[in-house]
PDB file of C-alpha atoms in Angstrom:
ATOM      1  CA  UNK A   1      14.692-228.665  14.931  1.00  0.00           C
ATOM      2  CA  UNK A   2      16.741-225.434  14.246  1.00  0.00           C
ATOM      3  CA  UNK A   3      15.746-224.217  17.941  1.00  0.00           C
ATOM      4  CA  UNK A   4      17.204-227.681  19.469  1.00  0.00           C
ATOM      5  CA  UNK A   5      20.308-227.160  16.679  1.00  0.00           C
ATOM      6  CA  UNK A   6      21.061-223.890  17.895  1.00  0.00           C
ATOM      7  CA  UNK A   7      20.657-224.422  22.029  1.00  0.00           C
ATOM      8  CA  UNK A   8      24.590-226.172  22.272  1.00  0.00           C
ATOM      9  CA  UNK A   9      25.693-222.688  20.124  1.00  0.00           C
ATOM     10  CA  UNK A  10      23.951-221.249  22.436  1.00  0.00           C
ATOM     11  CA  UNK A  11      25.145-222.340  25.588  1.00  0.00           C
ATOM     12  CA  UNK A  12      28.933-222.486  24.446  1.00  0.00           C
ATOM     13  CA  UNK A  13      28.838-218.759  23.430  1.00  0.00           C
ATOM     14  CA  UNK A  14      26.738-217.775  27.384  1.00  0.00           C
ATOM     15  CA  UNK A  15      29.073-221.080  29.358  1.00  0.00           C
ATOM     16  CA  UNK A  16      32.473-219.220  29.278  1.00  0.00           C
ATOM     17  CA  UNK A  17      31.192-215.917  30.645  1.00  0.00           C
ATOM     18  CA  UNK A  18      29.251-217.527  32.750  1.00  0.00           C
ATOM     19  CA  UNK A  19      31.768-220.000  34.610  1.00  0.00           C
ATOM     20  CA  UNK A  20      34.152-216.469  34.869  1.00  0.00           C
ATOM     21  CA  UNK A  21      31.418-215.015  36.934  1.00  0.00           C
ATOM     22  CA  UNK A  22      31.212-217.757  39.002  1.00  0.00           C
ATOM     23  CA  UNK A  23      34.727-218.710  39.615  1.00  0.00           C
ATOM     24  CA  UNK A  24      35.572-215.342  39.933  1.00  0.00           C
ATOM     25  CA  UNK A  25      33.400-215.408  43.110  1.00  0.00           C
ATOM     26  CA  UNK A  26      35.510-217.874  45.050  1.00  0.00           C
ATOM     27  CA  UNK A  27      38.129-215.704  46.396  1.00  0.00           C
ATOM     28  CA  UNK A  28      35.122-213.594  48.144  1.00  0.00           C
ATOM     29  CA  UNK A  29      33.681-216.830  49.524  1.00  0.00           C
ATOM     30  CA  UNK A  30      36.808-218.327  50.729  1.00  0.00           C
ATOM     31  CA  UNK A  31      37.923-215.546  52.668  1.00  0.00           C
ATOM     32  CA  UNK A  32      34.731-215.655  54.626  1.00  0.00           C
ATOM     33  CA  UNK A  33      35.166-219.331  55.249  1.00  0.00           C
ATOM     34  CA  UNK A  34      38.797-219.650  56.213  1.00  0.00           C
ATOM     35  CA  UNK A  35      38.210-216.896  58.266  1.00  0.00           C
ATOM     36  CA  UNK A  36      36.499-219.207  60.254  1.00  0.00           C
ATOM     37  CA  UNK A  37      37.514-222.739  60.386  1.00  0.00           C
ATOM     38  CA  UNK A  38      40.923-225.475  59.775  1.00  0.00           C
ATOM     39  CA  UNK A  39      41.502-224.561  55.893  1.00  0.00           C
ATOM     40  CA  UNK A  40      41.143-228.462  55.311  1.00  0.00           C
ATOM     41  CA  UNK A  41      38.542-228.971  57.842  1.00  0.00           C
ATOM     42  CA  UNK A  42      36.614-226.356  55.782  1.00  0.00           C
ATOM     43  CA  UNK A  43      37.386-228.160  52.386  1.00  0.00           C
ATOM     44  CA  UNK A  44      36.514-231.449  53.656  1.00  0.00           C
ATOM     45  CA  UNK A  45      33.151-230.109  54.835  1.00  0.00           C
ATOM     46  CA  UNK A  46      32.434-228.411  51.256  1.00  0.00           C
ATOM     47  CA  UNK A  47      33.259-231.613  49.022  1.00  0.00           C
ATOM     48  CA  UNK A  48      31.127-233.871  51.244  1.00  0.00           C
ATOM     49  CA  UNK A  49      28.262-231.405  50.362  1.00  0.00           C
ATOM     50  CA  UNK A  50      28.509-230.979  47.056  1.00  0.00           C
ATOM     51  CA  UNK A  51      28.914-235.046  46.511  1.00  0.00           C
ATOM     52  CA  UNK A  52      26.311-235.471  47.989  1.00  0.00           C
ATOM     53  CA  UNK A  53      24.629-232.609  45.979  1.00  0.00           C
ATOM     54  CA  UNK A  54      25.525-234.194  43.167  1.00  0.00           C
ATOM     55  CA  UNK A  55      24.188-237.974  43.516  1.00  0.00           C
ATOM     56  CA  UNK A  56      20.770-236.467  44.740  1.00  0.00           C
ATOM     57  CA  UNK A  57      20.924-234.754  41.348  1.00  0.00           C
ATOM     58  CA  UNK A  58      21.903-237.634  39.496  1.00  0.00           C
ATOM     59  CA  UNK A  59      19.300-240.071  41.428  1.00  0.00           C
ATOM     60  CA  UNK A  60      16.665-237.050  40.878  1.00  0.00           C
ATOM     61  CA  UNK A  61      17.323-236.623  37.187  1.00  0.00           C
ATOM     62  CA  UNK A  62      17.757-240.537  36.470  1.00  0.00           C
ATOM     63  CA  UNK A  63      21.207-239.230  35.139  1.00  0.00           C
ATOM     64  CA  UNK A  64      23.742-242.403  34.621  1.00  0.00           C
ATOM     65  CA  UNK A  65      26.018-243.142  36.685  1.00  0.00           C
ATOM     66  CA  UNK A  66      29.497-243.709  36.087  1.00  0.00           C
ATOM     67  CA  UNK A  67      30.963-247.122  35.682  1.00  0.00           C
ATOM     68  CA  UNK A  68      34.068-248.345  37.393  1.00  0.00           C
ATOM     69  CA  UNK A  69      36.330-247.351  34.995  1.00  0.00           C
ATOM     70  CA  UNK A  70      34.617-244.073  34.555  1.00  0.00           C
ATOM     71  CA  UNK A  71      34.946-243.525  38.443  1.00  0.00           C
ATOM     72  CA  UNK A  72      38.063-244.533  38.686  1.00  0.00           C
ATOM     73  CA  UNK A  73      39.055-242.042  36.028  1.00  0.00           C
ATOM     74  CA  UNK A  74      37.015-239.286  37.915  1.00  0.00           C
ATOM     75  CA  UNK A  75      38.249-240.121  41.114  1.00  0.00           C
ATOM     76  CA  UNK A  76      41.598-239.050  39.426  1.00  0.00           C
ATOM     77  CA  UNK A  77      40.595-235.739  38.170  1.00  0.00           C
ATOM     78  CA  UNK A  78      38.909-234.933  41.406  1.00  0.00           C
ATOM     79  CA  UNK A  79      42.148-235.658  43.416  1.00  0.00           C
ATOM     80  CA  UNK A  80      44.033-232.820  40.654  1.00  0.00           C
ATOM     81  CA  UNK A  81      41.339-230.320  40.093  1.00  0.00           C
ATOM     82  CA  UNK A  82      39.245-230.222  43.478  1.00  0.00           C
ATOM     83  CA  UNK A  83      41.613-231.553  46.491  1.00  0.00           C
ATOM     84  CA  UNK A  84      45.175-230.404  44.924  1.00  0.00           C
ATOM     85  CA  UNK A  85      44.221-226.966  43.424  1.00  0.00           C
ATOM     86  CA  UNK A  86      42.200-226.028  45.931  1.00  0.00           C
ATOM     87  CA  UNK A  87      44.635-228.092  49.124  1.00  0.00           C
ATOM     88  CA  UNK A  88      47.444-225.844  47.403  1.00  0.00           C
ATOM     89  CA  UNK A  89      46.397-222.864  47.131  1.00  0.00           C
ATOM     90  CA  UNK A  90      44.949-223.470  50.640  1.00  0.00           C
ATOM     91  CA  UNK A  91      48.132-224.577  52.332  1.00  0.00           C
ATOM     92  CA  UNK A  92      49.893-221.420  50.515  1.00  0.00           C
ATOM     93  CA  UNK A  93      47.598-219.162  51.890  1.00  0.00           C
ATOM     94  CA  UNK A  94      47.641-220.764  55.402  1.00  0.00           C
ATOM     95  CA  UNK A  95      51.381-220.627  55.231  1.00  0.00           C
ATOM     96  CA  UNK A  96      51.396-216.864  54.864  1.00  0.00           C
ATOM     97  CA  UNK A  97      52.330-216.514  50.957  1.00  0.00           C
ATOM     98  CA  UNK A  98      50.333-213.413  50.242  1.00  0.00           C
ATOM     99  CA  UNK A  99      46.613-213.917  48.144  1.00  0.00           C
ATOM    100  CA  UNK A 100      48.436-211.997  45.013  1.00  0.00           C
ATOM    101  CA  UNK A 101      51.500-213.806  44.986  1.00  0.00           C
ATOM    102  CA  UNK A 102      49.571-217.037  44.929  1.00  0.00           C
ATOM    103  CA  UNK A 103      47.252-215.683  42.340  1.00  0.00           C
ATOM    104  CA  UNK A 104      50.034-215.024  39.932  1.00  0.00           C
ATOM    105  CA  UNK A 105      52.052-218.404  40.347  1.00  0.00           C
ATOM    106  CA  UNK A 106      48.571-220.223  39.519  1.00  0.00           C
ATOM    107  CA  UNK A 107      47.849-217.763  37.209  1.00  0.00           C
ATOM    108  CA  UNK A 108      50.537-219.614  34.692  1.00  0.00           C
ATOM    109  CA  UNK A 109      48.498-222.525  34.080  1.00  0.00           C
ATOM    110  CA  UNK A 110      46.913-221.373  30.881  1.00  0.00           C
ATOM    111  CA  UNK A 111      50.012-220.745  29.503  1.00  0.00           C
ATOM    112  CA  UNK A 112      51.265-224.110  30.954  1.00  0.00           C
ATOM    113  CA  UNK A 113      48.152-225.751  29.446  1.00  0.00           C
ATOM    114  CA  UNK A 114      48.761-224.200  26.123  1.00  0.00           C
ATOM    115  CA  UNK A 115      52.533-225.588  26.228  1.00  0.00           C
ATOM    116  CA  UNK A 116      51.322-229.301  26.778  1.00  0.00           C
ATOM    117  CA  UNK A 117      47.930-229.398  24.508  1.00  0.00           C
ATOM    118  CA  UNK A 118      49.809-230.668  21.289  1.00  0.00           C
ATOM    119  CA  UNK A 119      52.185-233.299  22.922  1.00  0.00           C
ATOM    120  CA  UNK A 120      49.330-234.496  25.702  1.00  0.00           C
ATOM    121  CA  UNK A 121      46.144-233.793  24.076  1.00  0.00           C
ATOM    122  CA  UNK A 122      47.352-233.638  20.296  1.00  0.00           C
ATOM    123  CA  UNK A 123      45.330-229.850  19.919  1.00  0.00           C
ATOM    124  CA  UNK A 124      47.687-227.349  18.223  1.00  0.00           C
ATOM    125  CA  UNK A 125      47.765-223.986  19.354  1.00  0.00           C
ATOM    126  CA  UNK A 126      47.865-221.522  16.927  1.00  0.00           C
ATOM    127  CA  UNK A 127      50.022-218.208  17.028  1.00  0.00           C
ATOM    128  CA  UNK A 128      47.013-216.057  17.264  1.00  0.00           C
ATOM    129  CA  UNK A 129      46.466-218.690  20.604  1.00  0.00           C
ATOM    130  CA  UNK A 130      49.725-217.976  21.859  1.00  0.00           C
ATOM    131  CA  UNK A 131      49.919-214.165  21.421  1.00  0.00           C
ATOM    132  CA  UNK A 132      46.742-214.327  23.457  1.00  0.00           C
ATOM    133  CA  UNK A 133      48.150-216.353  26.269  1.00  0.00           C
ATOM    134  CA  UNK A 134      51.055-214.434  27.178  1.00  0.00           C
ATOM    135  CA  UNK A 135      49.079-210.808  26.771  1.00  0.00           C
ATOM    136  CA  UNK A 136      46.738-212.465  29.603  1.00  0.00           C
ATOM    137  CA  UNK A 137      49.475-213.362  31.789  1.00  0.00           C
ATOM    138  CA  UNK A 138      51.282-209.658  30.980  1.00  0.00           C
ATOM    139  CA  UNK A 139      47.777-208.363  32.227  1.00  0.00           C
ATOM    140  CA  UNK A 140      47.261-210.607  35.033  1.00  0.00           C
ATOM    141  CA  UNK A 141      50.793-209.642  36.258  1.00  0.00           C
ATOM    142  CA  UNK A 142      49.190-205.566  35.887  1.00  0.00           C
ATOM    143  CA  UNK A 143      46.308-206.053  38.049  1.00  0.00           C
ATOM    144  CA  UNK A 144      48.420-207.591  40.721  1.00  0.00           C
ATOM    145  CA  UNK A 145      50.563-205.041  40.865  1.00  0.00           C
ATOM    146  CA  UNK A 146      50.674-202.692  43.808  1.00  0.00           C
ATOM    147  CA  UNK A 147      48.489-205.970  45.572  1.00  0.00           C
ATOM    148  CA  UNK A 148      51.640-208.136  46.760  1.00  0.00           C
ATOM    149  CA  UNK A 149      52.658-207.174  50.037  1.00  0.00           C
ATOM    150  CA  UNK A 150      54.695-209.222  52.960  1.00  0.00           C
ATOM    151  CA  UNK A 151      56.717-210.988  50.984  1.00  0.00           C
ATOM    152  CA  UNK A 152      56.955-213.873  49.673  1.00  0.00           C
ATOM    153  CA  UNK A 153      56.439-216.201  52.510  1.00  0.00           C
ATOM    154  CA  UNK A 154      58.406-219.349  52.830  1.00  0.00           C
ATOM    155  CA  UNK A 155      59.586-222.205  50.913  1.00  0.00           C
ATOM    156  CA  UNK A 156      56.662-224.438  52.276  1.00  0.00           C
ATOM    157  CA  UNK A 157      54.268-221.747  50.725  1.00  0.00           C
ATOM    158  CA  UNK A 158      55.778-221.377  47.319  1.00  0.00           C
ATOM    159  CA  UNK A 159      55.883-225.349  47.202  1.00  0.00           C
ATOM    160  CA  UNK A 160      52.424-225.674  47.617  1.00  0.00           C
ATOM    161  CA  UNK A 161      50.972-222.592  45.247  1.00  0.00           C
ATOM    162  CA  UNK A 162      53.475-224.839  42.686  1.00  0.00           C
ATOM    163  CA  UNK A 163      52.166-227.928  43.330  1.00  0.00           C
ATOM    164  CA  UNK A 164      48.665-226.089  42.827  1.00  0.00           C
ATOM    165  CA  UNK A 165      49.631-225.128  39.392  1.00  0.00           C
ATOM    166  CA  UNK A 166      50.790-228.479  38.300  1.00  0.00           C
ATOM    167  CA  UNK A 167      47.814-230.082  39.361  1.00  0.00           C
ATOM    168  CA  UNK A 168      45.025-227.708  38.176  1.00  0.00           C
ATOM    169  CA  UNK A 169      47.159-228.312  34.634  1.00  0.00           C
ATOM    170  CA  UNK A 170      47.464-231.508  34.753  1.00  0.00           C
ATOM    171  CA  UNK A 171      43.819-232.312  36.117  1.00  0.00           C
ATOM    172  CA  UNK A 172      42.628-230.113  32.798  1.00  0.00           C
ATOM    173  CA  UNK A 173      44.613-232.039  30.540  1.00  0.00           C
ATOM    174  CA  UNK A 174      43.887-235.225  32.266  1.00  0.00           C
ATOM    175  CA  UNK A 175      39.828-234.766  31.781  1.00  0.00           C
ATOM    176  CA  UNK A 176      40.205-233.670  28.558  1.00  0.00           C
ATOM    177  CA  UNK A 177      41.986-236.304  27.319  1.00  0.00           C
ATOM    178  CA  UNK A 178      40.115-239.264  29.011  1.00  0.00           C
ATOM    179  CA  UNK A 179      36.790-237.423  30.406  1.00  0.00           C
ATOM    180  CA  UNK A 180      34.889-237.035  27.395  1.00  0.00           C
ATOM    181  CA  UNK A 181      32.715-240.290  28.393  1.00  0.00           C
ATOM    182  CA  UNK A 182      32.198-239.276  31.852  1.00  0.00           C
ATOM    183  CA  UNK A 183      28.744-239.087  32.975  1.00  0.00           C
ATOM    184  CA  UNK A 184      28.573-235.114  34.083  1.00  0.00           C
ATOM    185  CA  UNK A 185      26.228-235.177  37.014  1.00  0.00           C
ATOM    186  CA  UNK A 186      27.775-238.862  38.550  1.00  0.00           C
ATOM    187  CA  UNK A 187      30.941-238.599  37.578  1.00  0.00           C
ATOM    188  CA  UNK A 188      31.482-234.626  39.419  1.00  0.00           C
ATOM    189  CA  UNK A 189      30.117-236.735  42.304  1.00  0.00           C
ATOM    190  CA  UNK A 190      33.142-239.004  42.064  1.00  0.00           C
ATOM    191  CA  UNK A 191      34.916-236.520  42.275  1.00  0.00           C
ATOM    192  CA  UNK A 192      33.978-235.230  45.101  1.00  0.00           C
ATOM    193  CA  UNK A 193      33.768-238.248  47.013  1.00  0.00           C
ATOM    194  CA  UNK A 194      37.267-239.031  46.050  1.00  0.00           C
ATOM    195  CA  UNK A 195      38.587-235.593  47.014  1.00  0.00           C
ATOM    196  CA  UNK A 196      36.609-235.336  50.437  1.00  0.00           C
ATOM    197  CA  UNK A 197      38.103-238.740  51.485  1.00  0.00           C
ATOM    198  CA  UNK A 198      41.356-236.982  50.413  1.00  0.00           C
ATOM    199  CA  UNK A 199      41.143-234.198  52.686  1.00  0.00           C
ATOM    200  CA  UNK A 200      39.371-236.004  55.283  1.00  0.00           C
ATOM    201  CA  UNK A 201      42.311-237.827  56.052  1.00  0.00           C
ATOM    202  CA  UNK A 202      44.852-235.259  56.153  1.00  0.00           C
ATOM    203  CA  UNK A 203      43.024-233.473  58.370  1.00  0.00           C
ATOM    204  CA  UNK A 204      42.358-236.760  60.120  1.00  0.00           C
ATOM    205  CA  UNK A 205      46.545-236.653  60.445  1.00  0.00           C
ATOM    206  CA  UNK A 206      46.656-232.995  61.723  1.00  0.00           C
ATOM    207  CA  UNK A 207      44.479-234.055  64.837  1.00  0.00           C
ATOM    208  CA  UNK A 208      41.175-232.246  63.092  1.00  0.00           C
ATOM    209  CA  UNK A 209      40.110-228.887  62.811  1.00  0.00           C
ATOM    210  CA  UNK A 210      38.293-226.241  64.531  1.00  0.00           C
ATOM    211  CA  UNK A 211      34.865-224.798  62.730  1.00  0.00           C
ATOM    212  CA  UNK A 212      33.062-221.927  64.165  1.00  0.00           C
ATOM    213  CA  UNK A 213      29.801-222.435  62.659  1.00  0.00           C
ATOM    214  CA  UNK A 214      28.657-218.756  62.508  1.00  0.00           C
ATOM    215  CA  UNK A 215      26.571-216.572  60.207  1.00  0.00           C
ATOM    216  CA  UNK A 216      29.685-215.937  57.730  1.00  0.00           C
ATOM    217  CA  UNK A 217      30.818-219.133  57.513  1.00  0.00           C
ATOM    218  CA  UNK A 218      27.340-220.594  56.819  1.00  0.00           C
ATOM    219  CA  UNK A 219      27.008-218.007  54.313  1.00  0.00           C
ATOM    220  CA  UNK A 220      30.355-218.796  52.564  1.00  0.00           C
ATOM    221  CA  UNK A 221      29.880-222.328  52.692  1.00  0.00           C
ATOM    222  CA  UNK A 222      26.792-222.443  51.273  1.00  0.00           C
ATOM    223  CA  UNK A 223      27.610-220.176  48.398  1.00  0.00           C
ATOM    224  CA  UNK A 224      30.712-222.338  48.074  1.00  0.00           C
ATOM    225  CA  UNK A 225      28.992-225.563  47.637  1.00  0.00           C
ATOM    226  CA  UNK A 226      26.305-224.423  45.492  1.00  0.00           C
ATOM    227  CA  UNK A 227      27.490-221.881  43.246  1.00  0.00           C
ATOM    228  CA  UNK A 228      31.157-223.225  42.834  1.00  0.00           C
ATOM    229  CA  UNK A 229      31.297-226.538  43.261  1.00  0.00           C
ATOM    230  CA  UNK A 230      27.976-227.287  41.746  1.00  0.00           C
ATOM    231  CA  UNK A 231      27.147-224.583  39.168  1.00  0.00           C
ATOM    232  CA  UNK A 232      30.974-223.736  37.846  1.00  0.00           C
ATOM    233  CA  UNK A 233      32.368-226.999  38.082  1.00  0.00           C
ATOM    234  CA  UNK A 234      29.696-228.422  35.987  1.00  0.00           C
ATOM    235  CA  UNK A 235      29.984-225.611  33.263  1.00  0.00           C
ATOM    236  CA  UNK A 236      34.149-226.263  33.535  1.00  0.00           C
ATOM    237  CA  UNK A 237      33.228-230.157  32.875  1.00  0.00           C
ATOM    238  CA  UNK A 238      31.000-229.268  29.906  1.00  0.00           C
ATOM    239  CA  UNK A 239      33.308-226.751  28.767  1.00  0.00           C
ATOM    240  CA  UNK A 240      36.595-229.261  28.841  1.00  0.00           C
ATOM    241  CA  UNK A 241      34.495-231.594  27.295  1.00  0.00           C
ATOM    242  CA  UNK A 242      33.182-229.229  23.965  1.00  0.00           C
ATOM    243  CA  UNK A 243      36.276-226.813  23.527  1.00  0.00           C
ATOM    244  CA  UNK A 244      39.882-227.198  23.470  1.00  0.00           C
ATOM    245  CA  UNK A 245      41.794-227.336  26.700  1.00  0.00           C
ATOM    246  CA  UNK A 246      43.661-224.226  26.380  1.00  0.00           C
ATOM    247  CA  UNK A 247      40.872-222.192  24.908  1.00  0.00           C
ATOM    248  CA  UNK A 248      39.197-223.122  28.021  1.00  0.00           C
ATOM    249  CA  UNK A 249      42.305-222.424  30.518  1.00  0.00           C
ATOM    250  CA  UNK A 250      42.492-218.773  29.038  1.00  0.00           C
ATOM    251  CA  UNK A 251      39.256-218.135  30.285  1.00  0.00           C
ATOM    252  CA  UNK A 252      41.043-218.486  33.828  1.00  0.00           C
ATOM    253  CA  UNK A 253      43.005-215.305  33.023  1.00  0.00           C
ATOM    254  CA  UNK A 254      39.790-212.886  33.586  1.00  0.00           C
ATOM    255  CA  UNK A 255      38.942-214.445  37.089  1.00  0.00           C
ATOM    256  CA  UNK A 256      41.946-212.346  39.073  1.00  0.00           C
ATOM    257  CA  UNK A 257      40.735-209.170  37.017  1.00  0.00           C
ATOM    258  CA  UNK A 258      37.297-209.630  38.124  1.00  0.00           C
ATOM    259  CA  UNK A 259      38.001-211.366  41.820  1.00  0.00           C
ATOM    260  CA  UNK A 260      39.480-207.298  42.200  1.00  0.00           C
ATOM    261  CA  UNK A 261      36.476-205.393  40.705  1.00  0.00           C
ATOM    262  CA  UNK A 262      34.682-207.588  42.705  1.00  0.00           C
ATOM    263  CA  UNK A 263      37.032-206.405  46.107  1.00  0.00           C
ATOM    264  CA  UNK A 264      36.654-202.829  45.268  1.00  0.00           C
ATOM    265  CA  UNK A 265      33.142-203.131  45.135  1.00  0.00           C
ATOM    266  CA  UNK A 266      32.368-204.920  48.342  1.00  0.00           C
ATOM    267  CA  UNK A 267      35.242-203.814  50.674  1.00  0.00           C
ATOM    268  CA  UNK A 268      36.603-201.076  49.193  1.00  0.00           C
ATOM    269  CA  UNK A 269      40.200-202.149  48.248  1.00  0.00           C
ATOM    270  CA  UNK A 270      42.275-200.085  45.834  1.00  0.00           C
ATOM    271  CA  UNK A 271      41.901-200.015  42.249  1.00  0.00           C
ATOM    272  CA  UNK A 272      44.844-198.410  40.234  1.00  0.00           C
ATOM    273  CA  UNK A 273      45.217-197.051  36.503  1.00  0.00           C
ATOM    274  CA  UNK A 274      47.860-200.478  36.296  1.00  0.00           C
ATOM    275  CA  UNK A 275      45.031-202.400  37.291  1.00  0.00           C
ATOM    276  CA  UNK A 276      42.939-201.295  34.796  1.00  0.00           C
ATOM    277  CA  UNK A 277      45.236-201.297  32.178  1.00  0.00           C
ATOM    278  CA  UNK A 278      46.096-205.488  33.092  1.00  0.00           C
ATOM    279  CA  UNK A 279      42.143-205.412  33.199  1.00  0.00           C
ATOM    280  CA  UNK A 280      42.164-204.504  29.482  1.00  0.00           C
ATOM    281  CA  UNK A 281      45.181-206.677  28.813  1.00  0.00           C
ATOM    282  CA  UNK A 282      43.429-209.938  30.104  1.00  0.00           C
ATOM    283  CA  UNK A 283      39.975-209.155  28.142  1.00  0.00           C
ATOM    284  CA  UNK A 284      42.495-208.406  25.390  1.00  0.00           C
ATOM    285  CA  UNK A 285      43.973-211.896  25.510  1.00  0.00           C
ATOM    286  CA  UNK A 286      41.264-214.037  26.335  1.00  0.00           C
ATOM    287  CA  UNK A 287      39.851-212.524  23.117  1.00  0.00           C
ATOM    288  CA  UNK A 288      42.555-213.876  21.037  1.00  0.00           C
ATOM    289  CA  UNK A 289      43.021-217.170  22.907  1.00  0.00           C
ATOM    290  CA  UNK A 290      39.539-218.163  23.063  1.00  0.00           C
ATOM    291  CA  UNK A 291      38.697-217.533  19.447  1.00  0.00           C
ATOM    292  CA  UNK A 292      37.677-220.510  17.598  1.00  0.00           C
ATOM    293  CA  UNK A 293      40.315-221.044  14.487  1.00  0.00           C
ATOM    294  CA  UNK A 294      39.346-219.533  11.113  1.00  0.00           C
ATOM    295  CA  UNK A 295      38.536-221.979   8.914  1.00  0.00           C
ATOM    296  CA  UNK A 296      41.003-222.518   6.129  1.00  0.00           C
TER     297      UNK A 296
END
């Protein structure tokens, strides 16, 4: 009994580090993808793999699946957190505003989260909370630095890394407050099916897309689908679903830090003193923000 008692401590002290690690692994894969196929072309391919992923799980497992109301509700979240973060960011890229720039306009959502948890979600946020927020945004802002170059593209571009923002917030908020019944295994697969239908059609609109179905895209694809969209998104969905929603967003804070440890190591790119310093900032204020409250 104390060994099954202490396994959901367990896991929600290893789940946050965890889903960092992961996520933080997305910029690496993406750039190896888009590098090689339609940006939405790309995404449609990776959501029809991991929904389908996910219902051979769920059928495997004998996991329930979500009712109508329950999909309906996922179908929702998918459309904000899968096929409008990830369409957003996308588009921004694709429309030449530079990786860091984009990485620091998304990069408000904690504190955007944090703003909206008490009126939305009714979860206060304490001071210790807030302190913690901004000194991960001051330190996100660091590690940037020195990393934004060309600009800052065009209107298009900044429209869609803002329309990124407010729908990774508001798909956070919107699972947390109305997710908690979900079925995890069928209901991710709603989401997915919801989102590649999405994305399918756009690029339906745009006359397709081109894939070159090479070594590196294969290899980015695959990682995609099975260690993002399967492994972190169902540690994100756990997470929302045990911990308060802007605890959980200021775990977002360490994934630039870590998506440019991880650059240095692999390709080489620079890593300043100001990068380490924002480095420290963001463990600094994840620390703060992510601590449960002291009991009173």
């Amino acid at each position: 009994m104390t060994r099954l008692k202490s396994a959901p401590a367990a896991f929600l002290s290893a789940a946050p580090l965890l889903f960092v690690l992961l996520w933080s692994t997305g910029f690496l894969g993406t750039k190896g993808a888009a590098r090689n196929a339609d940006p939405f072309a790309y995404l449609t391919v990776r959501f029809v793999l991991a929904a389908g992923l996910m219902a051979l799980l769920t059928a495997a497992l004998r996991a329930p699946w979500p009712t109508r109301a329950q999909a309906g509700r996922a179908a929702v979240t998918g459309l904000l957190l899968h096929a409008g973060y990830l369409g957003g960011v996308t588009t921004a890229i694709w429309l030449g505003l530079p990786a860091g720039v984009t990485s620091v306009l998304v990069g408000v959502q904690p504190l955007l989260t944090g703003l909206l948890s008490w009126p939305v979600l009714g979860e206060r946020v304490t001071a210790r909370q807030w302190s913690g927020l901004a000194l991960g945004f001051v330190g996100v802002l660091l590690v940037m630095e020195g990393r934004v170059t060309g600009g800052l593209g065009s209107p298009a571009a900044l429209g869609a890394a803002a329309f990124a923002l407010i729908c990774t917030t508001a798909g956070t908020l919107y699972q947390r407050r109305v997710g908690g019944d979900m079925p995890l295994l069928g209901g991710t697969a709603a989401q997915y099916v919801a989102s590649a239908a999405a994305l399918g059609a756009i690029t339906l609109a745009r006359g397709g897309g081109v894939i070159h179905w090479n070594a590196e895209f294969i290899l980015s694809l695959t990682w995609l689908v099975l260690v993002l969209s399967v492994g972190a998104i169902l540690l994100l969905m756990r997470l929302l679903r045990d911990l308060p929603a802007a605890r959980v967003n200021s775990l977002f804070y360490l994934v630039p830090p870590l998506a440019v440890l991880e650059s240095w190591l692999l390709y080489g790119e620079r890593l300043s003193g100001v990068s380490l310093a924002g480095l420290a900032l963001c463990v600094a204020g994840v620390a703060l923000a992510a601590a449960p409250p002291r009991p009173r």
